[in-house]
Amino acid sequence: MAGWAASWRRAWAARLVPDPAALVRRRGFGAAALACAVAGNMLTWLAWTDRFGTVWAFHVPGGALTGIAVALFAMLWSDRLGSYDEAHVEFAIPLSFTVAFALYFVLLLTKRGSIPFLVLLLAMIALSFWLACRRRGEGRPPAPAARPRPRAHRGLLSFGVLACVSWVQVAFFRVVATPEIMGDRIAHFIIPFTCACVLSLVMLALCLRLSRYLNISLAYRWSLPLFMLSYVPIFIDYGNPTLRLAAYAINFLGMFSVQFGCWLGACKYLRRTGSPALTVFGVYALGEGLGIFLGCLAGLYAVLSLDEKGLMVLSSVLLTAVAFAIMVTGFNPQWVFNRTRSRGEDGAAGATGADGAGPNLDALFEQEARALQASFDLTSRETDVAALLLAGRSRPYIRDELTVSINTVSSHVRSIFSKCGVHSQQELIDLARKGSGAGGEEA
C-alpha cells in the first residue's frame, strides 16, 4: 500500500513538473522572477515614501513579491553557476555578491524616495534577469560520468534544516539588536552593512586561499563563531547604540557567511551530481523563508514582551538551540566531495567501468600518473595530483578532492612541472599521452 502511494505521488509530481531542470531554463520562469521583482520593489518603494498614506497596504504585498522574486532568481542563478567548474564558481560567486552588495546600496537609497535611484534599481534587476536566463540552445553539461549519480534528495533535508536554523538566528538578532535611529533613518543600515561587506569579501578570499575544503559545511564553520560573537556587545550594554551598531555589523557578517557557504557548496554539488537547481535551491529558499519568518516572530515577541534580562535569557536559549541543530545536521557526508574510490578499488576494476560498458577514465588517468611517477620519481601525493591534472581538473577541484589547501595544491603542481620538465597542465597531458603511446607500441 505504501509503495503504491509513493508511486502515485511520483506520478503526479512528474505530471505537474515533468523536468525541474527544464522548467528553470524556460523564459517564462525568468519572466515570472522579473515581474515579481519589479512589482515587489515598486510596492515597497510606495510604502517607504508613503505617497498615499497606506504604508501597510503596499508593504506587505511588496515584501511577499520580493521574497518570491529572490527565490526564483536564486534558482535561475544557481542553475547557471552549477554549469561552471570549481575555479569559475569560486570566481563568479564573490563577483556576484559584490554586484549584489552594490544593488543593495541602491535599494537603501530608494528609501529616500528618489525616483532616479528607483529607475536604476529596476534597471539592475532587469540586467540580472537578462544575465541569468540561458540563451536558446544553451544547456547545462551533465555531471562527470565517472561519478555515480546520488540517490534523489539525499542530504537535502539536512541542508534545509541548516539554512532554516541559520536564518532563524540572523532574523531574530536583527530584530532584537536593531540600533537606535541616530539622526538618519538608514544610517544604522549603511554603516554596519558597509563594514560587513568589506570584511566578508576579505574573509572569503582568505577561505578560498587557506581552507582545505569548500563545501556546504563552510556555512556553519564560518557563521557559528560569528553568531556567538555578535551577542557580546549587547550583553555588555544593551542600551548602548554604538555597541548595538557593532553587534549589527557582526550579525551581517554571519549572514553573509551563511550565504557564501551555501551558494559555494550547493553550486559545486549541482556540478558534481547533476541535480536540478529547482530542487536544491528550492529547499534552500524554503529553509531561508521559514527561518526568517520564525526568527522575526521570536524577535518581536522578545522586544515587545520581555525586559532586558528576559531578552538575554531567550537569546542565549535560542543560540544554544541553533548551535545544537547545526551540530546535528552540519556534518552530512553527502556534502563532502572527496568520495572517490581508492586506488585498490580502481585497480580491481581495471580499465573497465563499474557497469562494464566502457573504459574507466579515472583508472586510465591514474595509470598514466603512475607511469609519470616511475619515470620522474613523483611522490605519492604528487601522483594523486598528477592524475587529477591529467583528467583536466582545476586546482580548486583538486583542493576539494584531496582535502588540502590551494597553496598546497600549487606547491605540488610546481614540483610536478619541475620534475617532469613541463610548464603547463597541457604540456603535462601531452607528455603523459606520448609516454602512454610509446609504451603501447613497445608492447
Tab-separated table of C-alpha atoms in Angstrom:
chain	number	residue	atom	x	y	z
A	1	MET	CA	0.000	0.000	0.000
A	2	ALA	CA	2.801	2.408	0.946
A	3	GLY	CA	4.653	1.583	-2.274
A	4	TRP	CA	1.520	2.246	-4.315
A	5	ALA	CA	1.025	5.610	-2.579
A	6	ALA	CA	4.646	6.604	-3.223
A	7	SER	CA	4.303	5.659	-6.903
A	8	TRP	CA	1.087	7.685	-7.140
A	9	ARG	CA	2.790	10.753	-5.629
A	10	ARG	CA	5.733	10.421	-8.019
A	11	ALA	CA	3.386	10.118	-10.991
A	12	TRP	CA	1.505	13.276	-10.021
A	13	ALA	CA	4.763	15.134	-9.364
A	14	ALA	CA	6.025	14.111	-12.802
A	15	ARG	CA	2.742	15.285	-14.339
A	16	LEU	CA	2.943	18.687	-12.621
A	17	VAL	CA	6.704	19.234	-13.166
A	18	PRO	CA	7.944	16.789	-15.832
A	19	ASP	CA	11.526	18.104	-15.806
A	20	PRO	CA	12.559	20.501	-12.979
A	21	ALA	CA	15.795	21.409	-14.776
A	22	ALA	CA	13.952	22.324	-17.976
A	23	LEU	CA	11.394	24.356	-16.006
A	24	VAL	CA	14.089	26.656	-14.586
A	25	ARG	CA	15.530	27.243	-18.075
A	26	ARG	CA	12.238	28.351	-19.602
A	27	ARG	CA	11.859	32.025	-20.435
A	28	GLY	CA	8.572	32.085	-18.553
A	29	PHE	CA	10.350	31.171	-15.315
A	30	GLY	CA	12.729	34.103	-15.691
A	31	ALA	CA	9.890	36.416	-16.714
A	32	ALA	CA	7.986	35.468	-13.556
A	33	ALA	CA	11.051	36.279	-11.446
A	34	LEU	CA	11.449	39.641	-13.180
A	35	ALA	CA	7.745	40.512	-12.805
A	36	CYS	CA	7.758	39.679	-9.082
A	37	ALA	CA	10.959	41.672	-8.518
A	38	VAL	CA	9.703	44.786	-10.339
A	39	ALA	CA	6.228	44.702	-8.753
A	40	GLY	CA	7.623	43.958	-5.278
A	41	ASN	CA	10.159	46.779	-5.379
A	42	MET	CA	7.597	49.245	-6.759
A	43	LEU	CA	5.159	48.446	-3.951
A	44	THR	CA	7.899	48.596	-1.325
A	45	TRP	CA	9.059	51.962	-2.691
A	46	LEU	CA	5.489	53.289	-2.463
A	47	ALA	CA	5.310	52.053	1.136
A	48	TRP	CA	8.613	53.730	2.090
A	49	THR	CA	7.632	57.046	0.532
A	50	ASP	CA	4.078	56.789	1.967
A	51	ARG	CA	2.697	58.662	-1.012
A	52	PHE	CA	-0.898	57.557	-0.450
A	53	GLY	CA	-0.936	57.280	3.343
A	54	THR	CA	-1.388	53.495	3.259
A	55	VAL	CA	2.003	52.085	4.234
A	56	TRP	CA	0.992	48.531	5.137
A	57	ALA	CA	-1.318	48.189	2.145
A	58	PHE	CA	1.807	48.295	-0.039
A	59	HIS	CA	4.466	46.996	2.345
A	60	VAL	CA	3.060	43.506	2.920
A	61	PRO	CA	2.388	42.512	-0.717
A	62	GLY	CA	5.613	44.242	-1.760
A	63	GLY	CA	7.617	42.191	0.696
A	64	ALA	CA	5.873	38.973	-0.340
A	65	LEU	CA	6.507	39.548	-4.053
A	66	THR	CA	10.120	40.492	-3.411
A	67	GLY	CA	10.636	37.298	-1.386
A	68	ILE	CA	9.204	35.188	-4.224
A	69	ALA	CA	11.486	37.006	-6.688
A	70	VAL	CA	14.539	36.278	-4.513
A	71	ALA	CA	13.714	32.550	-4.507
A	72	LEU	CA	13.127	32.446	-8.285
A	73	PHE	CA	16.300	34.392	-9.072
A	74	ALA	CA	18.254	32.086	-6.740
A	75	MET	CA	17.132	29.103	-8.806
A	76	LEU	CA	17.963	30.886	-12.067
A	77	TRP	CA	21.457	31.869	-10.962
A	78	SER	CA	22.206	28.538	-9.313
A	79	ASP	CA	21.287	26.666	-12.496
A	80	ARG	CA	23.768	28.813	-14.428
A	81	LEU	CA	26.520	28.705	-11.780
A	82	GLY	CA	26.057	24.939	-11.442
A	83	SER	CA	27.340	24.590	-15.013
A	84	TYR	CA	30.699	26.174	-14.105
A	85	ASP	CA	33.716	24.230	-12.933
A	86	GLU	CA	35.102	24.794	-9.434
A	87	ALA	CA	37.546	27.511	-10.441
A	88	HIS	CA	34.856	29.541	-12.208
A	89	VAL	CA	32.401	29.047	-9.325
A	90	GLU	CA	34.933	30.390	-6.827
A	91	PHE	CA	35.405	33.453	-9.045
A	92	ALA	CA	31.794	34.035	-10.102
A	93	ILE	CA	30.160	33.823	-6.658
A	94	PRO	CA	32.316	36.501	-4.945
A	95	LEU	CA	31.837	38.699	-8.025
A	96	SER	CA	28.073	38.110	-7.938
A	97	PHE	CA	27.907	39.028	-4.259
A	98	THR	CA	29.908	42.194	-4.921
A	99	VAL	CA	27.318	43.202	-7.527
A	100	ALA	CA	24.537	42.260	-5.085
A	101	PHE	CA	26.078	44.485	-2.421
A	102	ALA	CA	26.039	47.386	-4.899
A	103	LEU	CA	22.404	46.589	-5.708
A	104	TYR	CA	21.525	46.696	-2.007
A	105	PHE	CA	23.149	50.118	-1.620
A	106	VAL	CA	20.945	51.393	-4.430
A	107	LEU	CA	17.959	49.758	-2.710
A	108	LEU	CA	18.738	51.605	0.529
A	109	LEU	CA	18.962	54.906	-1.298
A	110	THR	CA	15.473	54.384	-2.725
A	111	LYS	CA	14.199	54.701	0.853
A	112	ARG	CA	14.656	58.439	0.442
A	113	GLY	CA	12.004	58.382	-2.270
A	114	SER	CA	14.393	59.215	-5.094
A	115	ILE	CA	12.848	58.284	-8.450
A	116	PRO	CA	16.230	58.165	-10.297
A	117	PHE	CA	17.504	55.579	-7.809
A	118	LEU	CA	14.285	53.577	-8.232
A	119	VAL	CA	14.794	53.568	-12.010
A	120	LEU	CA	18.417	52.465	-11.521
A	121	LEU	CA	17.277	49.654	-9.193
A	122	LEU	CA	14.734	48.352	-11.703
A	123	ALA	CA	17.320	48.534	-14.494
A	124	MET	CA	19.785	46.457	-12.428
A	125	ILE	CA	17.056	43.890	-11.745
A	126	ALA	CA	16.307	43.662	-15.477
A	127	LEU	CA	20.019	43.211	-16.227
A	128	SER	CA	20.189	40.400	-13.675
A	129	PHE	CA	17.264	38.699	-15.427
A	130	TRP	CA	18.979	39.004	-18.816
A	131	LEU	CA	22.253	37.566	-17.497
A	132	ALA	CA	20.646	34.742	-15.510
A	133	CYS	CA	18.430	33.384	-18.287
A	134	ARG	CA	20.043	30.954	-20.690
A	135	ARG	CA	20.190	31.639	-24.361
A	136	ARG	CA	18.320	29.407	-26.771
A	137	GLY	CA	20.102	26.099	-27.227
A	138	GLU	CA	22.278	26.647	-24.184
A	139	GLY	CA	22.139	23.878	-21.598
A	140	ARG	CA	23.958	22.657	-18.568
A	141	PRO	CA	26.541	19.942	-19.163
A	142	PRO	CA	25.894	16.631	-17.434
A	143	ALA	CA	27.649	15.615	-14.256
A	144	PRO	CA	31.043	13.891	-14.667
A	145	ALA	CA	30.456	10.374	-15.997
A	146	ALA	CA	32.911	8.799	-13.560
A	147	ARG	CA	30.715	9.750	-10.612
A	148	PRO	CA	27.730	7.563	-9.752
A	149	ARG	CA	24.559	9.623	-9.576
A	150	PRO	CA	23.414	10.010	-5.940
A	151	ARG	CA	20.003	8.984	-4.764
A	152	ALA	CA	17.470	11.760	-5.291
A	153	HIS	CA	17.025	14.265	-2.441
A	154	ARG	CA	19.837	12.686	-0.461
A	155	GLY	CA	21.227	15.166	2.069
A	156	LEU	CA	18.707	17.889	1.158
A	157	LEU	CA	16.743	17.624	4.400
A	158	SER	CA	19.795	18.450	6.490
A	159	PHE	CA	20.650	21.249	4.022
A	160	GLY	CA	17.189	22.754	4.512
A	161	VAL	CA	17.424	22.448	8.298
A	162	LEU	CA	20.846	24.125	8.290
A	163	ALA	CA	19.506	27.020	6.203
A	164	CYS	CA	16.403	27.360	8.383
A	165	VAL	CA	18.131	27.453	11.783
A	166	SER	CA	20.836	29.802	10.480
A	167	TRP	CA	18.259	32.285	9.226
A	168	VAL	CA	16.248	31.989	12.455
A	169	GLN	CA	19.335	33.260	14.250
A	170	VAL	CA	20.000	36.022	11.697
A	171	ALA	CA	16.407	37.308	11.684
A	172	PHE	CA	15.981	37.108	15.466
A	173	PHE	CA	19.162	39.033	16.103
A	174	ARG	CA	18.354	41.700	13.521
A	175	VAL	CA	15.112	42.419	15.404
A	176	VAL	CA	16.477	42.456	18.957
A	177	ALA	CA	19.761	44.243	18.142
A	178	THR	CA	18.485	46.887	15.692
A	179	PRO	CA	20.461	50.048	16.544
A	180	GLU	CA	18.647	53.112	17.726
A	181	ILE	CA	17.831	55.602	14.970
A	182	MET	CA	20.693	58.099	15.081
A	183	GLY	CA	19.531	61.118	13.110
A	184	ASP	CA	19.267	59.306	9.768
A	185	ARG	CA	16.757	56.506	9.249
A	186	ILE	CA	19.158	54.488	7.059
A	187	ALA	CA	22.471	55.303	8.772
A	188	HIS	CA	22.098	52.301	11.057
A	189	PHE	CA	21.956	50.087	7.947
A	190	ILE	CA	24.662	51.745	5.846
A	191	ILE	CA	27.426	51.725	8.477
A	192	PRO	CA	27.260	48.079	9.639
A	193	PHE	CA	26.388	46.826	6.150
A	194	THR	CA	29.399	48.540	4.580
A	195	CYS	CA	31.774	47.182	7.218
A	196	ALA	CA	30.332	43.676	6.884
A	197	CYS	CA	30.543	43.775	3.061
A	198	VAL	CA	34.244	44.627	3.071
A	199	LEU	CA	35.149	42.160	5.840
A	200	SER	CA	33.107	39.312	4.335
A	201	LEU	CA	34.839	39.621	0.952
A	202	VAL	CA	38.253	39.691	2.650
A	203	MET	CA	37.373	36.660	4.779
A	204	LEU	CA	36.026	34.797	1.741
A	205	ALA	CA	39.268	35.457	-0.138
A	206	LEU	CA	41.207	34.043	2.826
A	207	CYS	CA	38.924	30.987	2.947
A	208	LEU	CA	39.427	30.356	-0.764
A	209	ARG	CA	43.166	30.549	-0.268
A	210	LEU	CA	43.666	28.745	3.050
A	211	SER	CA	40.728	26.384	3.573
A	212	ARG	CA	41.295	22.698	2.805
A	213	TYR	CA	37.760	22.075	1.580
A	214	LEU	CA	34.933	24.337	0.486
A	215	ASN	CA	31.526	22.717	0.608
A	216	ILE	CA	28.202	23.422	2.316
A	217	SER	CA	29.818	22.926	5.725
A	218	LEU	CA	31.532	26.316	5.233
A	219	ALA	CA	28.159	27.906	6.041
A	220	TYR	CA	28.271	26.833	9.681
A	221	ARG	CA	32.073	26.648	10.089
A	222	TRP	CA	32.191	30.367	9.350
A	223	SER	CA	28.868	31.626	10.729
A	224	LEU	CA	28.566	29.893	14.107
A	225	PRO	CA	31.533	31.688	15.760
A	226	LEU	CA	30.224	34.999	14.405
A	227	PHE	CA	26.732	34.330	15.753
A	228	MET	CA	28.241	33.787	19.184
A	229	LEU	CA	30.455	36.873	18.910
A	230	SER	CA	27.546	39.104	17.882
A	231	TYR	CA	25.943	38.721	21.331
A	232	VAL	CA	28.988	40.053	23.201
A	233	PRO	CA	28.321	43.789	22.523
A	234	ILE	CA	24.645	43.649	23.538
A	235	PHE	CA	25.440	41.570	26.637
A	236	ILE	CA	27.927	44.261	27.685
A	237	ASP	CA	25.404	47.109	27.377
A	238	TYR	CA	22.155	46.553	25.533
A	239	GLY	CA	21.217	50.224	25.653
A	240	ASN	CA	24.444	51.477	24.075
A	241	PRO	CA	23.677	52.392	20.421
A	242	THR	CA	27.346	52.158	19.385
A	243	LEU	CA	27.672	48.624	20.736
A	244	ARG	CA	24.415	47.636	19.078
A	245	LEU	CA	25.782	49.023	15.825
A	246	ALA	CA	28.850	46.781	16.234
A	247	ALA	CA	26.625	43.792	17.034
A	248	TYR	CA	24.551	44.519	13.942
A	249	ALA	CA	27.677	44.539	11.763
A	250	ILE	CA	28.809	41.177	13.190
A	251	ASN	CA	25.356	39.745	12.539
A	252	PHE	CA	25.540	40.945	8.929
A	253	LEU	CA	28.905	39.211	8.659
A	254	GLY	CA	27.383	35.965	9.955
A	255	MET	CA	24.514	36.314	7.473
A	256	PHE	CA	26.927	36.722	4.557
A	257	SER	CA	28.875	33.672	5.714
A	258	VAL	CA	25.704	31.543	5.570
A	259	GLN	CA	25.026	32.790	2.044
A	260	PHE	CA	28.605	32.326	0.834
A	261	GLY	CA	28.861	28.809	2.275
A	262	CYS	CA	25.506	27.630	0.965
A	263	TRP	CA	25.999	29.098	-2.513
A	264	LEU	CA	29.557	27.839	-2.957
A	265	GLY	CA	28.766	24.367	-1.651
A	266	ALA	CA	25.408	23.972	-3.375
A	267	CYS	CA	26.668	25.122	-6.797
A	268	LYS	CA	29.556	22.650	-6.556
A	269	TYR	CA	27.039	19.996	-5.510
A	270	LEU	CA	24.964	20.771	-8.632
A	271	ARG	CA	28.078	20.472	-10.780
A	272	ARG	CA	29.169	17.154	-9.251
A	273	THR	CA	25.795	15.422	-9.155
A	274	GLY	CA	23.792	16.977	-11.982
A	275	SER	CA	20.885	17.558	-9.570
A	276	PRO	CA	18.225	20.074	-10.693
A	277	ALA	CA	18.673	23.606	-9.340
A	278	LEU	CA	14.926	23.812	-8.725
A	279	THR	CA	15.180	21.015	-6.158
A	280	VAL	CA	18.365	22.049	-4.355
A	281	PHE	CA	17.750	25.787	-4.178
A	282	GLY	CA	14.034	25.295	-3.704
A	283	VAL	CA	14.912	23.567	-0.429
A	284	TYR	CA	17.317	26.393	0.428
A	285	ALA	CA	14.717	29.090	-0.354
A	286	LEU	CA	12.101	27.268	1.736
A	287	GLY	CA	14.507	26.947	4.674
A	288	GLU	CA	15.543	30.589	4.395
A	289	GLY	CA	11.981	31.894	4.201
A	290	LEU	CA	10.748	29.757	7.091
A	291	GLY	CA	13.795	30.716	9.185
A	292	ILE	CA	13.285	34.450	8.599
A	293	PHE	CA	9.598	34.175	9.496
A	294	LEU	CA	10.206	32.251	12.725
A	295	GLY	CA	13.172	34.426	13.708
A	296	CYS	CA	11.175	37.632	13.218
A	297	LEU	CA	8.281	36.254	15.276
A	298	ALA	CA	10.609	35.308	18.125
A	299	GLY	CA	12.398	38.668	17.936
A	300	LEU	CA	9.181	40.680	18.010
A	301	TYR	CA	7.954	38.658	20.979
A	302	ALA	CA	11.226	39.295	22.828
A	303	VAL	CA	11.249	43.047	22.138
A	304	LEU	CA	7.561	43.650	22.906
A	305	SER	CA	7.010	41.256	25.824
A	306	LEU	CA	10.283	40.785	27.720
A	307	ASP	CA	12.501	43.016	29.783
A	308	GLU	CA	16.238	43.241	29.131
A	309	LYS	CA	17.083	40.271	31.357
A	310	GLY	CA	14.401	38.089	29.794
A	311	LEU	CA	15.583	39.065	26.338
A	312	MET	CA	19.135	37.985	27.177
A	313	VAL	CA	17.905	34.659	28.539
A	314	LEU	CA	15.797	33.987	25.437
A	315	SER	CA	18.736	34.972	23.203
A	316	SER	CA	21.036	32.518	24.999
A	317	VAL	CA	18.484	29.703	24.768
A	318	LEU	CA	17.888	30.341	21.059
A	319	LEU	CA	21.614	30.483	20.286
A	320	THR	CA	22.137	27.195	22.133
A	321	ALA	CA	19.296	25.572	20.184
A	322	VAL	CA	20.679	26.865	16.870
A	323	ALA	CA	24.185	25.614	17.710
A	324	PHE	CA	22.801	22.194	18.666
A	325	ALA	CA	20.764	21.938	15.448
A	326	ILE	CA	23.804	22.915	13.372
A	327	MET	CA	25.961	20.328	15.148
A	328	VAL	CA	23.360	17.619	14.494
A	329	THR	CA	22.742	18.443	10.820
A	330	GLY	CA	26.010	20.137	9.848
A	331	PHE	CA	28.161	17.059	9.289
A	332	ASN	CA	26.312	15.307	6.477
A	333	PRO	CA	28.753	13.190	4.430
A	334	GLN	CA	26.672	13.871	1.297
A	335	TRP	CA	28.129	17.393	1.262
A	336	VAL	CA	31.722	16.141	1.129
A	337	PHE	CA	33.068	15.819	-2.399
A	338	ASN	CA	36.148	13.615	-1.946
A	339	ARG	CA	34.191	10.368	-2.077
A	340	THR	CA	36.181	8.803	-4.922
A	341	ARG	CA	37.190	5.188	-4.983
A	342	SER	CA	40.553	4.227	-3.606
A	343	ARG	CA	43.347	3.076	-5.864
A	344	GLY	CA	42.905	-0.504	-4.779
A	345	GLU	CA	39.310	-0.429	-5.941
A	346	ASP	CA	40.324	1.165	-9.230
A	347	GLY	CA	42.982	-1.483	-9.752
A	348	ALA	CA	40.465	-4.208	-9.054
A	349	ALA	CA	38.066	-2.698	-11.545
A	350	GLY	CA	40.801	-2.414	-14.138
A	351	ALA	CA	40.305	-0.147	-17.077
A	352	THR	CA	36.645	-1.003	-17.396
A	353	GLY	CA	33.846	0.973	-15.818
A	354	ALA	CA	31.785	-0.397	-12.971
A	355	ASP	CA	28.951	-1.254	-15.315
A	356	GLY	CA	31.286	-2.978	-17.790
A	357	ALA	CA	30.067	-0.709	-20.572
A	358	GLY	CA	33.216	1.284	-21.256
A	359	PRO	CA	36.598	2.462	-20.040
A	360	ASN	CA	37.032	3.813	-16.535
A	361	LEU	CA	38.666	7.156	-17.291
A	362	ASP	CA	39.757	7.713	-13.690
A	363	ALA	CA	41.661	4.421	-13.791
A	364	LEU	CA	43.324	5.372	-17.094
A	365	PHE	CA	44.432	8.735	-15.726
A	366	GLU	CA	45.829	7.090	-12.616
A	367	GLN	CA	47.754	4.585	-14.753
A	368	GLU	CA	49.301	7.489	-16.669
A	369	ALA	CA	50.119	9.242	-13.377
A	370	ARG	CA	51.833	6.097	-12.043
A	371	ALA	CA	53.863	5.932	-15.259
A	372	LEU	CA	54.991	9.508	-14.624
A	373	GLN	CA	55.776	8.544	-11.026
A	374	ALA	CA	58.038	5.740	-12.188
A	375	SER	CA	59.763	7.919	-14.801
A	376	PHE	CA	60.185	11.154	-12.828
A	377	ASP	CA	60.221	9.994	-9.180
A	378	LEU	CA	56.974	11.678	-8.134
A	379	THR	CA	55.849	11.281	-4.538
A	380	SER	CA	52.590	9.513	-3.712
A	381	ARG	CA	50.722	12.800	-3.156
A	382	GLU	CA	52.198	14.301	-6.329
A	383	THR	CA	50.939	11.245	-8.199
A	384	ASP	CA	47.432	11.863	-6.857
A	385	VAL	CA	47.618	15.482	-8.004
A	386	ALA	CA	49.059	14.463	-11.388
A	387	ALA	CA	46.155	12.046	-12.011
A	388	LEU	CA	43.681	14.873	-11.495
A	389	LEU	CA	45.714	17.250	-13.663
A	390	LEU	CA	45.736	14.651	-16.430
A	391	ALA	CA	41.946	14.481	-16.116
A	392	GLY	CA	41.849	18.233	-16.842
A	393	ARG	CA	40.796	19.210	-13.319
A	394	SER	CA	41.289	22.720	-11.968
A	395	ARG	CA	43.234	23.484	-8.799
A	396	PRO	CA	40.108	24.278	-6.734
A	397	TYR	CA	38.685	20.896	-7.790
A	398	ILE	CA	41.901	19.188	-6.670
A	399	ARG	CA	41.746	21.061	-3.362
A	400	ASP	CA	38.208	19.797	-2.696
A	401	GLU	CA	39.043	16.273	-3.851
A	402	LEU	CA	42.214	15.780	-1.790
A	403	THR	CA	41.260	17.983	1.185
A	404	VAL	CA	44.340	20.201	1.043
A	405	SER	CA	44.704	23.974	0.760
A	406	ILE	CA	45.043	25.696	-2.598
A	407	ASN	CA	48.586	26.705	-1.585
A	408	THR	CA	49.485	23.038	-1.081
A	409	VAL	CA	47.984	22.148	-4.459
A	410	SER	CA	50.011	24.899	-6.148
A	411	SER	CA	53.170	23.685	-4.422
A	412	HIS	CA	52.590	20.118	-5.658
A	413	VAL	CA	51.833	21.358	-9.178
A	414	ARG	CA	55.058	23.369	-9.303
A	415	SER	CA	57.025	20.344	-8.100
A	416	ILE	CA	55.389	18.077	-10.704
A	417	PHE	CA	56.109	20.547	-13.508
A	418	SER	CA	59.713	20.902	-12.359
A	419	LYS	CA	60.359	17.142	-12.159
A	420	CYS	CA	58.655	16.441	-15.486
A	421	GLY	CA	60.265	19.390	-17.257
A	422	VAL	CA	56.977	20.975	-18.365
A	423	HIS	CA	55.500	24.428	-17.892
A	424	SER	CA	51.744	23.934	-18.100
A	425	GLN	CA	48.980	21.443	-17.495
A	426	GLN	CA	48.559	20.882	-21.234
A	427	GLU	CA	52.260	20.082	-21.624
A	428	LEU	CA	51.950	17.551	-18.786
A	429	ILE	CA	48.968	15.930	-20.529
A	430	ASP	CA	50.887	15.782	-23.821
A	431	LEU	CA	53.881	14.225	-22.044
A	432	ALA	CA	51.717	11.544	-20.402
A	433	ARG	CA	49.892	10.740	-23.663
A	434	LYS	CA	53.190	10.494	-25.535
A	435	GLY	CA	54.624	8.117	-22.942
A	436	SER	CA	51.448	6.038	-22.958
A	437	GLY	CA	51.570	5.770	-26.742
A	438	ALA	CA	55.221	4.726	-26.720
A	439	GLY	CA	54.521	2.062	-24.105
A	440	GLY	CA	51.693	0.697	-26.221
A	441	GLU	CA	53.902	0.458	-29.323
A	442	GLU	CA	56.621	-1.414	-27.432
A	443	ALA	CA	54.051	-3.853	-26.139
